[in-house]
Structure formats: structure tokens, C-alpha cells
PDB file of C-alpha atoms in Angstrom:
ATOM      1  CA  MET Q 207      86.457  -1.810 -31.244  1.00 61.00           C
ATOM      2  CA  SER Q 208      83.993  -4.624 -30.465  1.00 68.00           C
ATOM      3  CA  ASP Q 209      80.374  -4.255 -29.754  1.00 72.00           C
ATOM      4  CA  PRO Q 210      79.682  -4.831 -25.568  1.00 70.00           C
ATOM      5  CA  LEU Q 211      78.098  -8.256 -24.672  1.00 71.00           C
ATOM      6  CA  LEU Q 212      75.372  -6.658 -23.298  1.00 73.00           C
ATOM      7  CA  ALA Q 213      73.469  -2.966 -23.646  1.00 71.00           C
ATOM      8  CA  PRO Q 214      75.351   0.146 -21.546  1.00 73.00           C
ATOM      9  CA  ALA Q 215      71.973   0.696 -20.408  1.00 73.00           C
ATOM     10  CA  ARG Q 216      71.487  -2.770 -18.950  1.00 75.00           C
ATOM     11  CA  ALA Q 217      75.288  -3.123 -17.619  1.00 77.00           C
ATOM     12  CA  ASP Q 218      74.285   0.292 -15.381  1.00 79.00           C
ATOM     13  CA  SER Q 219      71.243  -0.780 -14.593  1.00 83.00           C
ATOM     14  CA  ASP Q 220      70.169  -2.375 -11.661  1.00 82.00           C
ATOM     15  CA  ALA Q 221      66.482  -3.129 -13.463  1.00 84.00           C
ATOM     16  CA  GLY Q 222      66.304  -6.827 -14.439  1.00 86.00           C
ATOM     17  CA  PRO Q 223      66.824  -9.156 -13.279  1.00 93.00           C
ATOM     18  CA  PHE Q 224      70.040  -9.168 -10.482  1.00 94.00           C
ATOM     19  CA  VAL Q 225      72.070 -11.889 -13.260  1.00 95.00           C
ATOM     20  CA  ILE Q 226      72.378 -11.373 -16.458  1.00 94.00           C
ATOM     21  CA  ALA Q 227      74.499 -14.120 -18.292  1.00 95.00           C
ATOM     22  CA  VAL Q 228      74.954 -13.914 -22.694  1.00 93.00           C
ATOM     23  CA  THR Q 229      77.078 -15.696 -24.533  1.00 93.00           C
ATOM     24  CA  LEU Q 230      78.680 -15.334 -28.365  1.00 89.00           C
ATOM     25  CA  ALA Q 231      80.118 -16.801 -30.751  1.00 89.00           C
ATOM     26  CA  ALA Q 232      81.641 -14.610 -33.894  1.00 87.00           C
ATOM     27  CA  ASP Q 233      83.995 -15.288 -36.510  1.00 88.00           C
ATOM     28  CA  GLY Q 234      87.716 -12.245 -35.804  1.00 87.00           C
ATOM     29  CA  VAL Q 235      88.546 -11.029 -32.904  1.00 88.00           C
ATOM     30  CA  ARG Q 236      86.587  -9.278 -30.107  1.00 90.00           C
ATOM     31  CA  ASP Q 237      89.061  -6.337 -28.706  1.00 90.00           C
ATOM     32  CA  THR Q 238      87.196  -3.639 -25.973  1.00 91.00           C
ATOM     33  CA  ALA Q 239      88.809  -0.404 -25.344  1.00 92.00           C
ATOM     34  CA  PRO Q 240      88.785   0.139 -21.655  1.00 93.00           C
ATOM     35  CA  HIS Q 241      85.546   0.548 -19.790  1.00 93.00           C
ATOM     36  CA  GLN Q 242      83.461   0.188 -16.629  1.00 95.00           C
ATOM     37  CA  HIS Q 243      80.099  -0.637 -15.318  1.00 95.00           C
ATOM     38  CA  ALA Q 244      77.712  -0.526 -13.130  1.00 96.00           C
ATOM     39  CA  ARG Q 245      77.238  -4.456 -13.015  1.00 97.00           C
ATOM     40  CA  GLY Q 246      79.429  -6.559 -10.818  1.00 97.00           C
ATOM     41  CA  GLN Q 247      80.856  -9.448 -14.598  1.00 97.00           C
ATOM     42  CA  LEU Q 248      82.358 -12.740 -14.687  1.00 97.00           C
ATOM     43  CA  LEU Q 249      83.862 -13.720 -18.267  1.00 96.00           C
ATOM     44  CA  GLY Q 250      85.012 -15.907 -20.304  1.00 95.00           C
ATOM     45  CA  ALA Q 251      85.605 -17.917 -23.047  1.00 93.00           C
ATOM     46  CA  HIS Q 252      83.897 -21.286 -24.722  1.00 92.00           C
ATOM     47  CA  ARG Q 253      87.467 -22.166 -26.428  1.00 87.00           C
ATOM     48  CA  GLY Q 254      90.471 -20.458 -27.171  1.00 85.00           C
ATOM     49  CA  LEU Q 255      91.840 -17.266 -25.046  1.00 88.00           C
ATOM     50  CA  LEU Q 256      91.039 -14.257 -23.648  1.00 91.00           C
ATOM     51  CA  SER Q 257      93.926 -11.511 -22.514  1.00 90.00           C
ATOM     52  CA  VAL Q 258      91.585  -9.298 -19.769  1.00 93.00           C
ATOM     53  CA  GLY Q 259      93.481  -6.586 -18.278  1.00 90.00           C
ATOM     54  CA  THR Q 260      92.616  -4.200 -15.091  1.00 89.00           C
ATOM     55  CA  GLY Q 261      94.623  -1.555 -13.041  1.00 82.00           C
ATOM     56  CA  GLN Q 262      95.753  -4.445 -10.436  1.00 76.00           C
ATOM     57  CA  GLY Q 263      97.383  -7.143 -13.817  1.00 77.00           C
ATOM     58  CA  ARG Q 264      96.343  -7.994 -16.826  1.00 81.00           C
ATOM     59  CA  TRP Q 265      95.212 -11.693 -16.794  1.00 84.00           C
ATOM     60  CA  LEU Q 266      96.125 -14.370 -20.377  1.00 86.00           C
ATOM     61  CA  VAL Q 267      92.697 -16.767 -19.259  1.00 88.00           C
ATOM     62  CA  PRO Q 268      92.268 -20.186 -20.554  1.00 89.00           C
ATOM     63  CA  ALA Q 269      88.508 -21.379 -21.053  1.00 90.00           C
ATOM     64  CA  THR Q 270      89.225 -22.890 -17.830  1.00 90.00           C
ATOM     65  CA  ASP Q 271      89.302 -20.263 -16.862  1.00 92.00           C
ATOM     66  CA  ALA Q 272      87.503 -15.911 -15.834  1.00 94.00           C
ATOM     67  CA  VAL Q 273      87.259 -13.089 -14.264  1.00 94.00           C
ATOM     68  CA  TRP Q 274      86.585 -11.459 -12.330  1.00 95.00           C
ATOM     69  CA  LEU Q 275      85.297  -7.705 -12.356  1.00 96.00           C
ATOM     70  CA  PRO Q 276      83.747  -6.634  -9.484  1.00 97.00           C
ATOM     71  CA  PRO Q 277      80.825  -3.143 -10.497  1.00 97.00           C
ATOM     72  CA  HIS Q 278      83.987   0.084 -11.473  1.00 97.00           C
ATOM     73  CA  ALA Q 279      85.776  -2.049 -11.994  1.00 96.00           C
ATOM     74  CA  PRO Q 280      88.121  -0.227 -15.454  1.00 96.00           C
ATOM     75  CA  HIS Q 281      88.447  -3.286 -17.287  1.00 95.00           C
ATOM     76  CA  SER Q 282      89.767  -4.398 -21.680  1.00 94.00           C
ATOM     77  CA  LEU Q 283      89.435  -8.041 -23.297  1.00 93.00           C
ATOM     78  CA  ARG Q 284      90.627  -8.945 -26.238  1.00 92.00           C
ATOM     79  CA  SER Q 285      91.063 -12.343 -27.745  1.00 91.00           C
ATOM     80  CA  HIS Q 286      93.153 -14.719 -29.126  1.00 89.00           C
ATOM     81  CA  GLY Q 287      92.546 -16.353 -32.135  1.00 85.00           C
ATOM     82  CA  GLU Q 288      90.417 -16.295 -36.129  1.00 86.00           C
ATOM     83  CA  ALA Q 289      86.880 -16.884 -34.019  1.00 87.00           C
ATOM     84  CA  PHE Q 290      85.402 -15.337 -30.292  1.00 87.00           C
ATOM     85  CA  SER Q 291      82.913 -17.719 -28.424  1.00 90.00           C
ATOM     86  CA  GLY Q 292      82.424 -16.033 -24.446  1.00 93.00           C
ATOM     87  CA  TRP Q 293      80.183 -15.596 -21.975  1.00 96.00           C
ATOM     88  CA  SER Q 294      79.776 -12.329 -19.808  1.00 96.00           C
ATOM     89  CA  VAL Q 295      77.873 -12.419 -16.320  1.00 97.00           C
ATOM     90  CA  TYR Q 296      76.700  -9.202 -15.262  1.00 96.00           C
ATOM     91  CA  VAL Q 297      75.768  -9.645 -11.115  1.00 97.00           C
ATOM     92  CA  ALA Q 298      73.344  -6.024  -9.849  1.00 96.00           C
ATOM     93  CA  ARG Q 299      76.089  -3.824  -7.698  1.00 96.00           C
ATOM     94  CA  ALA Q 300      73.630  -4.826  -4.555  1.00 96.00           C
ATOM     95  CA  ASP Q 301      73.998  -8.568  -5.451  1.00 97.00           C
ATOM     96  CA  CYS Q 302      77.950  -8.167  -5.336  1.00 97.00           C
ATOM     97  CA  ALA Q 303      78.874  -7.544  -1.532  1.00 96.00           C
ATOM     98  CA  ALA Q 304      79.760 -11.153  -0.922  1.00 96.00           C
ATOM     99  CA  LEU Q 305      82.126 -11.499  -3.923  1.00 97.00           C
ATOM    100  CA  PRO Q 306      85.458 -10.290  -4.085  1.00 95.00           C
ATOM    101  CA  ALA Q 307      86.074  -7.123  -4.439  1.00 95.00           C
ATOM    102  CA  GLN Q 308      89.484  -7.027  -6.332  1.00 92.00           C
ATOM    103  CA  PRO Q 309      89.829  -8.089 -10.227  1.00 92.00           C
ATOM    104  CA  CYS Q 310      90.358 -11.377  -9.944  1.00 90.00           C
ATOM    105  CA  ALA Q 311      91.183 -14.873 -12.099  1.00 90.00           C
ATOM    106  CA  LEU Q 312      90.121 -17.788 -11.115  1.00 92.00           C
ATOM    107  CA  ARG Q 313      89.157 -21.871 -11.997  1.00 91.00           C
ATOM    108  CA  VAL Q 314      85.414 -22.367 -13.233  1.00 94.00           C
ATOM    109  CA  SER Q 315      84.141 -25.276 -11.451  1.00 94.00           C
ATOM    110  CA  ALA Q 316      81.487 -27.119 -13.916  1.00 95.00           C
ATOM    111  CA  LEU Q 317      78.793 -26.787 -11.729  1.00 97.00           C
ATOM    112  CA  LEU Q 318      79.963 -23.197 -12.273  1.00 97.00           C
ATOM    113  CA  ARG Q 319      80.212 -23.762 -16.256  1.00 96.00           C
ATOM    114  CA  GLU Q 320      76.314 -25.229 -16.376  1.00 97.00           C
ATOM    115  CA  ALA Q 321      74.214 -22.614 -14.559  1.00 97.00           C
ATOM    116  CA  ILE Q 322      75.978 -19.401 -17.202  1.00 97.00           C
ATOM    117  CA  ALA Q 323      74.944 -22.314 -19.797  1.00 96.00           C
ATOM    118  CA  ARG Q 324      71.325 -22.555 -18.662  1.00 96.00           C
ATOM    119  CA  ALA Q 325      71.073 -18.509 -17.370  1.00 96.00           C
ATOM    120  CA  ALA Q 326      72.622 -17.407 -20.115  1.00 95.00           C
ATOM    121  CA  SER Q 327      69.314 -19.790 -22.289  1.00 95.00           C
ATOM    122  CA  TRP Q 328      66.980 -17.104 -19.805  1.00 94.00           C
ATOM    123  CA  PRO Q 329      65.584 -13.541 -21.241  1.00 87.00           C
ATOM    124  CA  ALA Q 330      66.910 -10.959 -20.300  1.00 75.00           C
ATOM    125  CA  SER Q 331      64.018  -8.728 -19.621  1.00 79.00           C
ATOM    126  CA  GLN Q 332      62.146 -10.642 -18.117  1.00 85.00           C
ATOM    127  CA  PRO Q 333      62.038 -11.224 -13.791  1.00 90.00           C
ATOM    128  CA  LEU Q 334      63.321 -14.865 -12.229  1.00 94.00           C
ATOM    129  CA  ASP Q 335      61.132 -17.182 -11.771  1.00 95.00           C
ATOM    130  CA  PRO Q 336      61.296 -19.490  -7.948  1.00 97.00           C
ATOM    131  CA  ALA Q 337      63.519 -21.766 -10.261  1.00 96.00           C
ATOM    132  CA  ARG Q 338      65.769 -19.241 -12.050  1.00 96.00           C
ATOM    133  CA  ASP Q 339      66.354 -17.739  -9.331  1.00 97.00           C
ATOM    134  CA  ARG Q 340      67.837 -20.409  -6.786  1.00 97.00           C
ATOM    135  CA  LEU Q 341      69.868 -21.457 -10.207  1.00 97.00           C
ATOM    136  CA  ALA Q 342      71.050 -17.641 -10.374  1.00 97.00           C
ATOM    137  CA  ARG Q 343      71.622 -17.890  -6.107  1.00 97.00           C
ATOM    138  CA  VAL Q 344      74.555 -21.117  -6.939  1.00 97.00           C
ATOM    139  CA  LEU Q 345      75.791 -19.688  -9.439  1.00 97.00           C
ATOM    140  CA  LEU Q 346      76.340 -16.391  -7.321  1.00 97.00           C
ATOM    141  CA  ASP Q 347      77.838 -18.978  -4.421  1.00 97.00           C
ATOM    142  CA  GLU Q 348      79.556 -21.017  -6.981  1.00 96.00           C
ATOM    143  CA  ILE Q 349      82.101 -17.897  -7.982  1.00 96.00           C
ATOM    144  CA  VAL Q 350      82.637 -17.589  -4.425  1.00 95.00           C
ATOM    145  CA  ASP Q 351      83.151 -20.774  -4.276  1.00 93.00           C
ATOM    146  CA  CYS Q 352      85.131 -21.208  -7.059  1.00 91.00           C
ATOM    147  CA  HIS Q 353      87.625 -17.487  -5.510  1.00 90.00           C
ATOM    148  CA  ALA Q 354      88.577 -19.245  -2.868  1.00 88.00           C
ATOM    149  CA  HIS Q 355      90.322 -22.236  -4.150  1.00 83.00           C
ATOM    150  CA  SER Q 356      91.815 -20.676  -5.918  1.00 75.00           C
ATOM    151  CA  ARG Q 357      92.965 -18.675  -3.838  1.00 62.00           C
ATOM    152  CA  ALA Q 358      93.528 -21.601  -1.369  1.00 51.00           C
ATOM    153  CA  GLY Q 359      95.824 -23.974  -4.234  1.00 49.00           C
ATOM    154  CA  GLU Q 360      97.199 -21.291  -6.864  1.00 55.00           C
ATOM    155  CA  ARG Q 361      98.036 -18.078  -7.622  1.00 55.00           C
ATOM    156  CA  ILE Q 362      96.640 -17.381 -11.151  1.00 57.00           C
ATOM    157  CA  GLY Q 363      97.500 -13.955 -14.036  1.00 58.00           C
ATOM    158  CA  LEU Q 364      99.899 -11.710 -12.647  1.00 58.00           C
ATOM    159  CA  PRO Q 365      99.570  -8.475 -11.585  1.00 61.00           C
ATOM    160  CA  MET Q 366     101.791  -5.938 -13.410  1.00 64.00           C
ATOM    161  CA  PRO Q 367     104.710  -5.343 -13.041  1.00 70.00           C
ATOM    162  CA  SER Q 368     105.799  -1.873 -10.667  1.00 70.00           C
ATOM    163  CA  ASP Q 369     109.545  -0.774 -12.461  1.00 79.00           C
ATOM    164  CA  PRO Q 370     108.633   1.306 -15.247  1.00 83.00           C
ATOM    165  CA  ARG Q 371     110.993  -0.417 -16.947  1.00 88.00           C
ATOM    166  CA  ALA Q 372     109.430  -4.428 -16.391  1.00 80.00           C
ATOM    167  CA  LEU Q 373     106.273  -2.464 -17.178  1.00 72.00           C
ATOM    168  CA  ARG Q 374     107.119  -1.120 -20.599  1.00 78.00           C
ATOM    169  CA  VAL Q 375     107.988  -5.231 -22.095  1.00 80.00           C
ATOM    170  CA  ALA Q 376     105.432  -6.423 -19.730  1.00 70.00           C
ATOM    171  CA  GLN Q 377     102.379  -3.981 -22.368  1.00 65.00           C
ATOM    172  CA  ALA Q 378     104.790  -5.287 -25.314  1.00 64.00           C
TER     173      ALA Q 378
END
């Protein structure tokens, strides 16, 4: 199993900035067991493919997409390929009200991708100054907008089947 991108105590606390973005590039496969945390999480890859599992389904996530997980949503992750290069944005519970209430996949806009890259360069332990606070709020607005566009146009991801026979095949 892989180490978490954000220490569990930080992912389970609303203390600190309301948005914390992290990136990681490492050799080997990234594999996390089912877990949950108090902060919401948007996660994706810079390159390659991720599979993200939740109680509602499993998504194969290319680098153009991401998965949103609201606070306390159980999930697991596995990267595919020889190396992992990805990112996560953790959002304080109080700032998740306007974000999707259920786990979902969404297309990542260029603006969202760049806002995440900028936020990942900020010291995670320091409060946000006014300029960083504004960009973090734009980041949240972009999650909402990307989710709205993903729902309006195309369905990204598939729910897990409810028939036990089909479920066994899908899980294999």
C-alpha cells in the first residue's frame, strides 16, 4: 500500500487552509486501500491512468479527467503503469457545500488544472493570503463548473452493476 499524499491528521481536520493541493511523482504503482477522510478530495493524474473505486462505482480516470469525493466518502485508488504522477486537492468540509454531494468523475478544464498546479506550490501549513484565497475560491468554482459540464454533455464513468454475476465480472 502507498503512503497518503496528505497526512491523515491533515485530511481529517479543517484546520489550516480550506484548500490544500499536493502533487506526487514516484516510480512504481500507487495503490491505496479503501479509506475516507473529513475533507473532500479531487484527485487526478498528470499522465497515465488511475482507477478509483467507491461504493457507487469504479472509474478509469485518464489524465484529462478527475474524480471528486465528498467528505467521508470511502474510496480506493490504483495507478496503472510503471510510474505515478498525480495530484490531489483537499477541501475543508465547510467549503464543500456547493460541490457535488456524491462521488463523481469530471473533465478537468485548463483553468482548473493550472489553479491546482499553482495551489500545489503553496506551503500547506500557512494561511492563505488574499490573492491565494481568491485563486482557491476560483478552484472551487471550477470544480462546480466542470461537474456541470460533465453532467450536461457526456457521462464519465460507469456505476458498478447491481446484479451479483455482473458485479463479479466487473470487479475482476
